[in-house]
Every structure is written in C-alpha cells, then in structure tokens.
JSON list of C-alpha atoms in Angstrom, two decimals:
[
{"chain": "A", "resi": 213, "resn": "UNK", "atom": "CA", "xyz": [0.00, 0.00, 0.00]},
{"chain": "A", "resi": 214, "resn": "UNK", "atom": "CA", "xyz": [1.29, 3.42, -0.94]},
{"chain": "A", "resi": 215, "resn": "UNK", "atom": "CA", "xyz": [2.29, 5.86, 1.81]},
{"chain": "A", "resi": 216, "resn": "UNK", "atom": "CA", "xyz": [0.16, 8.91, 2.54]},
{"chain": "A", "resi": 217, "resn": "UNK", "atom": "CA", "xyz": [1.50, 11.84, 0.52]},
{"chain": "A", "resi": 218, "resn": "UNK", "atom": "CA", "xyz": [3.23, 14.81, 2.04]},
{"chain": "A", "resi": 219, "resn": "UNK", "atom": "CA", "xyz": [0.57, 17.03, 0.44]},
{"chain": "A", "resi": 220, "resn": "UNK", "atom": "CA", "xyz": [-2.25, 15.09, 2.18]},
{"chain": "A", "resi": 221, "resn": "UNK", "atom": "CA", "xyz": [-0.45, 15.40, 5.53]},
{"chain": "A", "resi": 222, "resn": "UNK", "atom": "CA", "xyz": [0.04, 19.15, 5.11]},
{"chain": "A", "resi": 223, "resn": "UNK", "atom": "CA", "xyz": [-3.49, 19.75, 3.83]},
{"chain": "A", "resi": 224, "resn": "UNK", "atom": "CA", "xyz": [-4.98, 17.91, 6.82]},
{"chain": "A", "resi": 225, "resn": "UNK", "atom": "CA", "xyz": [-3.00, 19.60, 9.58]},
{"chain": "A", "resi": 226, "resn": "UNK", "atom": "CA", "xyz": [-3.67, 23.04, 8.06]},
{"chain": "A", "resi": 227, "resn": "UNK", "atom": "CA", "xyz": [-7.38, 22.24, 7.82]},
{"chain": "A", "resi": 228, "resn": "UNK", "atom": "CA", "xyz": [-7.46, 21.13, 11.47]},
{"chain": "A", "resi": 229, "resn": "UNK", "atom": "CA", "xyz": [-5.51, 24.15, 12.68]},
{"chain": "A", "resi": 230, "resn": "UNK", "atom": "CA", "xyz": [-8.25, 26.37, 11.19]},
{"chain": "A", "resi": 231, "resn": "UNK", "atom": "CA", "xyz": [-11.24, 24.56, 12.73]},
{"chain": "A", "resi": 232, "resn": "UNK", "atom": "CA", "xyz": [-13.52, 26.64, 14.97]},
{"chain": "A", "resi": 233, "resn": "UNK", "atom": "CA", "xyz": [-13.39, 25.32, 18.57]},
{"chain": "A", "resi": 234, "resn": "UNK", "atom": "CA", "xyz": [-16.91, 23.83, 18.49]},
{"chain": "A", "resi": 235, "resn": "UNK", "atom": "CA", "xyz": [-16.24, 21.96, 15.24]},
{"chain": "A", "resi": 236, "resn": "UNK", "atom": "CA", "xyz": [-12.92, 20.71, 16.63]},
{"chain": "A", "resi": 237, "resn": "UNK", "atom": "CA", "xyz": [-14.71, 19.34, 19.72]},
{"chain": "A", "resi": 238, "resn": "UNK", "atom": "CA", "xyz": [-17.27, 17.59, 17.53]},
{"chain": "A", "resi": 239, "resn": "UNK", "atom": "CA", "xyz": [-14.55, 16.02, 15.41]},
{"chain": "A", "resi": 240, "resn": "UNK", "atom": "CA", "xyz": [-12.59, 14.90, 18.49]},
{"chain": "A", "resi": 241, "resn": "UNK", "atom": "CA", "xyz": [-15.74, 13.22, 19.82]},
{"chain": "A", "resi": 242, "resn": "UNK", "atom": "CA", "xyz": [-16.06, 11.43, 16.48]},
{"chain": "A", "resi": 243, "resn": "UNK", "atom": "CA", "xyz": [-12.50, 10.15, 16.74]},
{"chain": "A", "resi": 244, "resn": "UNK", "atom": "CA", "xyz": [-13.26, 8.97, 20.30]},
{"chain": "A", "resi": 245, "resn": "UNK", "atom": "CA", "xyz": [-16.21, 6.95, 18.95]},
{"chain": "A", "resi": 246, "resn": "UNK", "atom": "CA", "xyz": [-14.28, 5.51, 15.98]},
{"chain": "A", "resi": 247, "resn": "UNK", "atom": "CA", "xyz": [-11.01, 4.76, 17.80]},
{"chain": "A", "resi": 248, "resn": "UNK", "atom": "CA", "xyz": [-11.81, 4.22, 21.51]},
{"chain": "A", "resi": 249, "resn": "UNK", "atom": "CA", "xyz": [-8.94, 1.79, 22.22]},
{"chain": "A", "resi": 250, "resn": "UNK", "atom": "CA", "xyz": [-6.39, 4.11, 20.62]},
{"chain": "A", "resi": 251, "resn": "UNK", "atom": "CA", "xyz": [-7.77, 7.10, 22.56]},
{"chain": "A", "resi": 252, "resn": "UNK", "atom": "CA", "xyz": [-7.63, 5.08, 25.80]},
{"chain": "A", "resi": 253, "resn": "UNK", "atom": "CA", "xyz": [-4.02, 4.12, 25.07]},
{"chain": "A", "resi": 254, "resn": "UNK", "atom": "CA", "xyz": [-3.10, 7.77, 24.61]},
{"chain": "A", "resi": 255, "resn": "UNK", "atom": "CA", "xyz": [-4.93, 8.86, 27.77]},
{"chain": "A", "resi": 256, "resn": "UNK", "atom": "CA", "xyz": [-3.27, 6.22, 29.92]},
{"chain": "A", "resi": 257, "resn": "UNK", "atom": "CA", "xyz": [0.22, 6.85, 28.64]},
{"chain": "A", "resi": 258, "resn": "UNK", "atom": "CA", "xyz": [0.10, 10.64, 28.83]},
{"chain": "A", "resi": 259, "resn": "UNK", "atom": "CA", "xyz": [-1.62, 11.10, 32.21]},
{"chain": "A", "resi": 260, "resn": "UNK", "atom": "CA", "xyz": [1.72, 11.41, 34.06]},
{"chain": "A", "resi": 261, "resn": "UNK", "atom": "CA", "xyz": [3.13, 14.01, 31.65]},
{"chain": "A", "resi": 262, "resn": "UNK", "atom": "CA", "xyz": [2.94, 17.77, 32.09]},
{"chain": "A", "resi": 263, "resn": "UNK", "atom": "CA", "xyz": [-0.37, 19.32, 31.02]},
{"chain": "A", "resi": 264, "resn": "UNK", "atom": "CA", "xyz": [1.29, 20.98, 28.02]},
{"chain": "A", "resi": 265, "resn": "UNK", "atom": "CA", "xyz": [2.90, 17.74, 26.82]},
{"chain": "A", "resi": 266, "resn": "UNK", "atom": "CA", "xyz": [-0.37, 15.86, 27.27]},
{"chain": "A", "resi": 267, "resn": "UNK", "atom": "CA", "xyz": [-2.37, 18.48, 25.34]},
{"chain": "A", "resi": 268, "resn": "UNK", "atom": "CA", "xyz": [0.23, 18.47, 22.56]},
{"chain": "A", "resi": 269, "resn": "UNK", "atom": "CA", "xyz": [0.03, 14.66, 22.35]},
{"chain": "A", "resi": 270, "resn": "UNK", "atom": "CA", "xyz": [-3.77, 14.80, 21.99]},
{"chain": "A", "resi": 271, "resn": "UNK", "atom": "CA", "xyz": [-3.60, 17.47, 19.31]},
{"chain": "A", "resi": 272, "resn": "UNK", "atom": "CA", "xyz": [-1.00, 15.56, 17.25]},
{"chain": "A", "resi": 273, "resn": "UNK", "atom": "CA", "xyz": [-2.95, 12.33, 17.81]},
{"chain": "A", "resi": 274, "resn": "UNK", "atom": "CA", "xyz": [-6.11, 13.97, 16.46]},
{"chain": "A", "resi": 275, "resn": "UNK", "atom": "CA", "xyz": [-4.27, 15.24, 13.38]},
{"chain": "A", "resi": 276, "resn": "UNK", "atom": "CA", "xyz": [-2.70, 11.82, 12.74]},
{"chain": "A", "resi": 277, "resn": "UNK", "atom": "CA", "xyz": [-6.04, 9.99, 12.98]},
{"chain": "A", "resi": 278, "resn": "UNK", "atom": "CA", "xyz": [-7.70, 12.52, 10.66]},
{"chain": "A", "resi": 279, "resn": "UNK", "atom": "CA", "xyz": [-4.84, 12.16, 8.15]},
{"chain": "A", "resi": 280, "resn": "UNK", "atom": "CA", "xyz": [-5.43, 8.39, 8.06]},
{"chain": "A", "resi": 281, "resn": "UNK", "atom": "CA", "xyz": [-9.20, 8.85, 7.82]},
{"chain": "A", "resi": 282, "resn": "UNK", "atom": "CA", "xyz": [-8.89, 11.28, 4.93]},
{"chain": "A", "resi": 283, "resn": "UNK", "atom": "CA", "xyz": [-6.36, 9.11, 3.13]},
{"chain": "A", "resi": 284, "resn": "UNK", "atom": "CA", "xyz": [-8.01, 5.72, 3.58]},
{"chain": "A", "resi": 285, "resn": "UNK", "atom": "CA", "xyz": [-11.66, 6.36, 4.47]},
{"chain": "A", "resi": 286, "resn": "UNK", "atom": "CA", "xyz": [-13.63, 3.13, 4.90]},
{"chain": "A", "resi": 287, "resn": "UNK", "atom": "CA", "xyz": [-10.53, 0.94, 4.67]},
{"chain": "A", "resi": 288, "resn": "UNK", "atom": "CA", "xyz": [-9.41, 2.26, 8.05]},
{"chain": "A", "resi": 289, "resn": "UNK", "atom": "CA", "xyz": [-10.81, 0.06, 10.80]},
{"chain": "A", "resi": 290, "resn": "UNK", "atom": "CA", "xyz": [-11.02, 0.39, 14.57]},
{"chain": "A", "resi": 291, "resn": "UNK", "atom": "CA", "xyz": [-7.68, -0.36, 16.22]},
{"chain": "A", "resi": 292, "resn": "UNK", "atom": "CA", "xyz": [-7.79, -3.16, 18.77]},
{"chain": "A", "resi": 293, "resn": "UNK", "atom": "CA", "xyz": [-5.81, -3.23, 22.03]},
{"chain": "A", "resi": 294, "resn": "UNK", "atom": "CA", "xyz": [-3.70, -6.21, 20.89]},
{"chain": "A", "resi": 295, "resn": "UNK", "atom": "CA", "xyz": [-2.53, -4.29, 17.81]},
{"chain": "A", "resi": 296, "resn": "UNK", "atom": "CA", "xyz": [-1.60, -1.29, 19.94]},
{"chain": "A", "resi": 297, "resn": "UNK", "atom": "CA", "xyz": [0.37, -3.40, 22.41]},
{"chain": "A", "resi": 298, "resn": "UNK", "atom": "CA", "xyz": [2.15, -5.24, 19.59]},
{"chain": "A", "resi": 299, "resn": "UNK", "atom": "CA", "xyz": [3.12, -1.94, 17.92]},
{"chain": "A", "resi": 300, "resn": "UNK", "atom": "CA", "xyz": [4.18, -0.35, 21.21]},
{"chain": "A", "resi": 301, "resn": "UNK", "atom": "CA", "xyz": [6.47, -3.26, 22.12]},
{"chain": "A", "resi": 302, "resn": "UNK", "atom": "CA", "xyz": [7.97, -3.37, 18.62]},
{"chain": "A", "resi": 303, "resn": "UNK", "atom": "CA", "xyz": [8.65, 0.38, 18.76]},
{"chain": "A", "resi": 304, "resn": "UNK", "atom": "CA", "xyz": [10.24, 0.12, 22.21]},
{"chain": "A", "resi": 305, "resn": "UNK", "atom": "CA", "xyz": [12.56, -2.62, 20.92]},
{"chain": "A", "resi": 306, "resn": "UNK", "atom": "CA", "xyz": [13.36, -0.62, 17.78]},
{"chain": "A", "resi": 307, "resn": "UNK", "atom": "CA", "xyz": [14.20, 2.54, 19.75]},
{"chain": "A", "resi": 308, "resn": "UNK", "atom": "CA", "xyz": [16.39, 0.59, 22.18]},
{"chain": "A", "resi": 309, "resn": "UNK", "atom": "CA", "xyz": [18.35, -0.87, 19.25]},
{"chain": "A", "resi": 310, "resn": "UNK", "atom": "CA", "xyz": [18.50, 2.54, 17.57]},
{"chain": "A", "resi": 311, "resn": "UNK", "atom": "CA", "xyz": [20.08, 4.07, 20.68]},
{"chain": "A", "resi": 312, "resn": "UNK", "atom": "CA", "xyz": [23.17, 1.91, 20.15]},
{"chain": "A", "resi": 313, "resn": "UNK", "atom": "CA", "xyz": [23.66, 2.82, 16.47]},
{"chain": "A", "resi": 314, "resn": "UNK", "atom": "CA", "xyz": [26.19, 5.47, 15.43]},
{"chain": "A", "resi": 315, "resn": "UNK", "atom": "CA", "xyz": [25.08, 8.73, 13.79]},
{"chain": "A", "resi": 316, "resn": "UNK", "atom": "CA", "xyz": [26.59, 8.07, 10.33]},
{"chain": "A", "resi": 317, "resn": "UNK", "atom": "CA", "xyz": [24.63, 4.84, 10.06]},
{"chain": "A", "resi": 318, "resn": "UNK", "atom": "CA", "xyz": [21.42, 6.63, 11.13]},
{"chain": "A", "resi": 319, "resn": "UNK", "atom": "CA", "xyz": [21.81, 9.19, 8.34]},
{"chain": "A", "resi": 320, "resn": "UNK", "atom": "CA", "xyz": [21.88, 6.39, 5.75]},
{"chain": "A", "resi": 321, "resn": "UNK", "atom": "CA", "xyz": [18.76, 4.62, 7.02]},
{"chain": "A", "resi": 322, "resn": "UNK", "atom": "CA", "xyz": [16.06, 4.52, 4.35]},
{"chain": "A", "resi": 323, "resn": "UNK", "atom": "CA", "xyz": [12.72, 6.18, 5.21]},
{"chain": "A", "resi": 324, "resn": "UNK", "atom": "CA", "xyz": [11.07, 2.73, 5.15]},
{"chain": "A", "resi": 325, "resn": "UNK", "atom": "CA", "xyz": [13.09, 1.75, 8.26]},
{"chain": "A", "resi": 326, "resn": "UNK", "atom": "CA", "xyz": [11.03, 4.19, 10.28]},
{"chain": "A", "resi": 327, "resn": "UNK", "atom": "CA", "xyz": [7.71, 2.80, 9.10]},
{"chain": "A", "resi": 328, "resn": "UNK", "atom": "CA", "xyz": [5.31, 2.74, 6.21]},
{"chain": "A", "resi": 329, "resn": "UNK", "atom": "CA", "xyz": [4.17, 6.34, 6.68]},
{"chain": "A", "resi": 330, "resn": "UNK", "atom": "CA", "xyz": [7.31, 8.52, 6.56]},
{"chain": "A", "resi": 331, "resn": "UNK", "atom": "CA", "xyz": [5.42, 11.78, 5.84]},
{"chain": "A", "resi": 332, "resn": "UNK", "atom": "CA", "xyz": [3.06, 11.27, 8.78]},
{"chain": "A", "resi": 333, "resn": "UNK", "atom": "CA", "xyz": [6.00, 10.43, 11.05]},
{"chain": "A", "resi": 334, "resn": "UNK", "atom": "CA", "xyz": [7.86, 13.51, 9.81]},
{"chain": "A", "resi": 335, "resn": "UNK", "atom": "CA", "xyz": [4.78, 15.60, 10.71]},
{"chain": "A", "resi": 336, "resn": "UNK", "atom": "CA", "xyz": [4.87, 14.16, 14.25]},
{"chain": "A", "resi": 337, "resn": "UNK", "atom": "CA", "xyz": [8.57, 14.97, 14.71]},
{"chain": "A", "resi": 338, "resn": "UNK", "atom": "CA", "xyz": [8.16, 18.48, 13.28]},
{"chain": "A", "resi": 339, "resn": "UNK", "atom": "CA", "xyz": [5.09, 19.15, 15.46]},
{"chain": "A", "resi": 340, "resn": "UNK", "atom": "CA", "xyz": [7.00, 18.03, 18.57]},
{"chain": "A", "resi": 341, "resn": "UNK", "atom": "CA", "xyz": [10.00, 20.19, 17.64]},
{"chain": "A", "resi": 342, "resn": "UNK", "atom": "CA", "xyz": [7.83, 23.16, 16.68]},
{"chain": "A", "resi": 343, "resn": "UNK", "atom": "CA", "xyz": [6.16, 23.17, 20.09]},
{"chain": "A", "resi": 344, "resn": "UNK", "atom": "CA", "xyz": [9.40, 24.54, 21.48]},
{"chain": "A", "resi": 345, "resn": "UNK", "atom": "CA", "xyz": [9.74, 27.37, 18.93]},
{"chain": "A", "resi": 346, "resn": "UNK", "atom": "CA", "xyz": [6.23, 28.87, 18.84]},
{"chain": "A", "resi": 347, "resn": "UNK", "atom": "CA", "xyz": [5.34, 32.26, 20.29]},
{"chain": "A", "resi": 348, "resn": "UNK", "atom": "CA", "xyz": [4.24, 30.49, 23.47]},
{"chain": "A", "resi": 349, "resn": "UNK", "atom": "CA", "xyz": [6.99, 27.86, 23.57]},
{"chain": "A", "resi": 350, "resn": "UNK", "atom": "CA", "xyz": [6.49, 24.64, 25.44]},
{"chain": "A", "resi": 351, "resn": "UNK", "atom": "CA", "xyz": [9.62, 23.14, 26.89]},
{"chain": "A", "resi": 352, "resn": "UNK", "atom": "CA", "xyz": [9.50, 19.41, 26.29]},
{"chain": "A", "resi": 353, "resn": "UNK", "atom": "CA", "xyz": [12.16, 17.56, 28.20]},
{"chain": "A", "resi": 354, "resn": "UNK", "atom": "CA", "xyz": [14.25, 15.12, 26.18]},
{"chain": "A", "resi": 355, "resn": "UNK", "atom": "CA", "xyz": [12.41, 12.31, 27.97]},
{"chain": "A", "resi": 356, "resn": "UNK", "atom": "CA", "xyz": [8.97, 13.76, 27.14]},
{"chain": "A", "resi": 357, "resn": "UNK", "atom": "CA", "xyz": [9.98, 14.27, 23.52]},
{"chain": "A", "resi": 358, "resn": "UNK", "atom": "CA", "xyz": [11.21, 10.68, 23.23]},
{"chain": "A", "resi": 359, "resn": "UNK", "atom": "CA", "xyz": [8.19, 9.26, 25.01]},
{"chain": "A", "resi": 360, "resn": "UNK", "atom": "CA", "xyz": [5.71, 11.24, 22.90]},
{"chain": "A", "resi": 361, "resn": "UNK", "atom": "CA", "xyz": [7.54, 10.11, 19.77]},
{"chain": "A", "resi": 362, "resn": "UNK", "atom": "CA", "xyz": [7.22, 6.48, 20.92]},
{"chain": "A", "resi": 363, "resn": "UNK", "atom": "CA", "xyz": [3.50, 6.86, 21.71]},
{"chain": "A", "resi": 364, "resn": "UNK", "atom": "CA", "xyz": [2.65, 8.68, 18.49]},
{"chain": "A", "resi": 365, "resn": "UNK", "atom": "CA", "xyz": [4.69, 6.31, 16.31]},
{"chain": "A", "resi": 366, "resn": "UNK", "atom": "CA", "xyz": [2.71, 3.51, 17.95]},
{"chain": "A", "resi": 367, "resn": "UNK", "atom": "CA", "xyz": [-0.51, 5.29, 16.96]},
{"chain": "A", "resi": 368, "resn": "UNK", "atom": "CA", "xyz": [0.68, 5.55, 13.34]},
{"chain": "A", "resi": 369, "resn": "UNK", "atom": "CA", "xyz": [1.78, 1.90, 13.21]},
{"chain": "A", "resi": 370, "resn": "UNK", "atom": "CA", "xyz": [-1.45, 0.70, 14.83]},
{"chain": "A", "resi": 371, "resn": "UNK", "atom": "CA", "xyz": [-3.60, 2.61, 12.35]},
{"chain": "A", "resi": 372, "resn": "UNK", "atom": "CA", "xyz": [-1.49, 1.24, 9.50]},
{"chain": "A", "resi": 373, "resn": "UNK", "atom": "CA", "xyz": [-2.14, -2.33, 10.71]},
{"chain": "A", "resi": 374, "resn": "UNK", "atom": "CA", "xyz": [-5.91, -1.91, 10.39]},
{"chain": "A", "resi": 375, "resn": "UNK", "atom": "CA", "xyz": [-5.75, -1.25, 6.68]},
{"chain": "A", "resi": 376, "resn": "UNK", "atom": "CA", "xyz": [-6.73, -4.00, 4.24]},
{"chain": "A", "resi": 377, "resn": "UNK", "atom": "CA", "xyz": [-4.31, -6.86, 4.57]},
{"chain": "A", "resi": 378, "resn": "UNK", "atom": "CA", "xyz": [-2.63, -5.41, 7.64]},
{"chain": "A", "resi": 379, "resn": "UNK", "atom": "CA", "xyz": [-4.79, -7.14, 10.24]},
{"chain": "A", "resi": 380, "resn": "UNK", "atom": "CA", "xyz": [-4.30, -10.79, 10.93]},
{"chain": "A", "resi": 381, "resn": "UNK", "atom": "CA", "xyz": [-7.42, -12.95, 10.78]},
{"chain": "A", "resi": 382, "resn": "UNK", "atom": "CA", "xyz": [-8.92, -14.22, 14.02]}
]
C-alpha cells in the first residue's frame, strides 16, 4: 500500500488548525467513537506528563487519525488493544536498538526503516519540535519528547495495521 503523501499530511493539519473550537470538539468526539482503544491508550500513557505535553500529544494524535481517515476512508478500521500493544512493544525494541547505532549509520537509514508512513511520522517529529519554537513555547524535556515520539509512532503503526491486509485474521 502506498504511503500517505506529504501534500495530504500538510493539507490535513492546516485544515485542522483552522477549525472553529466547536467543530474541533465535535470532530474529536467522532475520533473517540471511531477509535476508543487508541484514545484510551493515549490517555493512559500521557496522564503522568505535564499538562502541556499531554495536550500536545492529543492534538497531534487527532491530526494523525484525521490524516489516516482522509487518506483511507472506509478501509481504516477500529484499532484493537492487541494491535496497539504489539506496535508499542515493537517500537520500544526498535528505539532501544537505535540508541546503540552510530550517527553516520542513522543518516543512511532509508525512510522505510522508520515505518510505512514517513510523511506522517515527519509531521509528528516536526510538530513536537515546533512546540518549542512557537510564540508560546512549550519546553519538552528530552524524555517527554522521546516518550511522545514512541507513543505517536505507535498510533501511526497501529492505524497502518488496520488497513486492508494489515490485520491478521482471528
């Protein structure tokens, strides 16, 4: 399956950034109904973070889910807890292995190494980095940044698994 285009990612986050507050609330409620397990995962894993980091995680999560919904529509299914756990554990292992790799090797890694949705993942990284440079900057600690990256990459990978052919039968 082809990756979501950079144009689709940009179009979606711009569209969401311009939503009136009431419409944004309505759309968030819709995501809650369509992806309750994924929303629960995010809530549980971000409850110990600072309020700013938690709010940022929910905003990026909402954008990511909407990107997938716009790109794949009906093919996107509800994410199940088992898929989330499987993705989370795989990402933890990957990041632990990545921590031991030297920088020159990292620069040569193909985009595919980081997942099937490089443009969505790039949006997540840029949104996390941008939070520190806005007019009202939010200081994310290195640990918060890394943890939010892990959680949001898990969201991306879990959504990807629900697409046709990605979910195992049974």
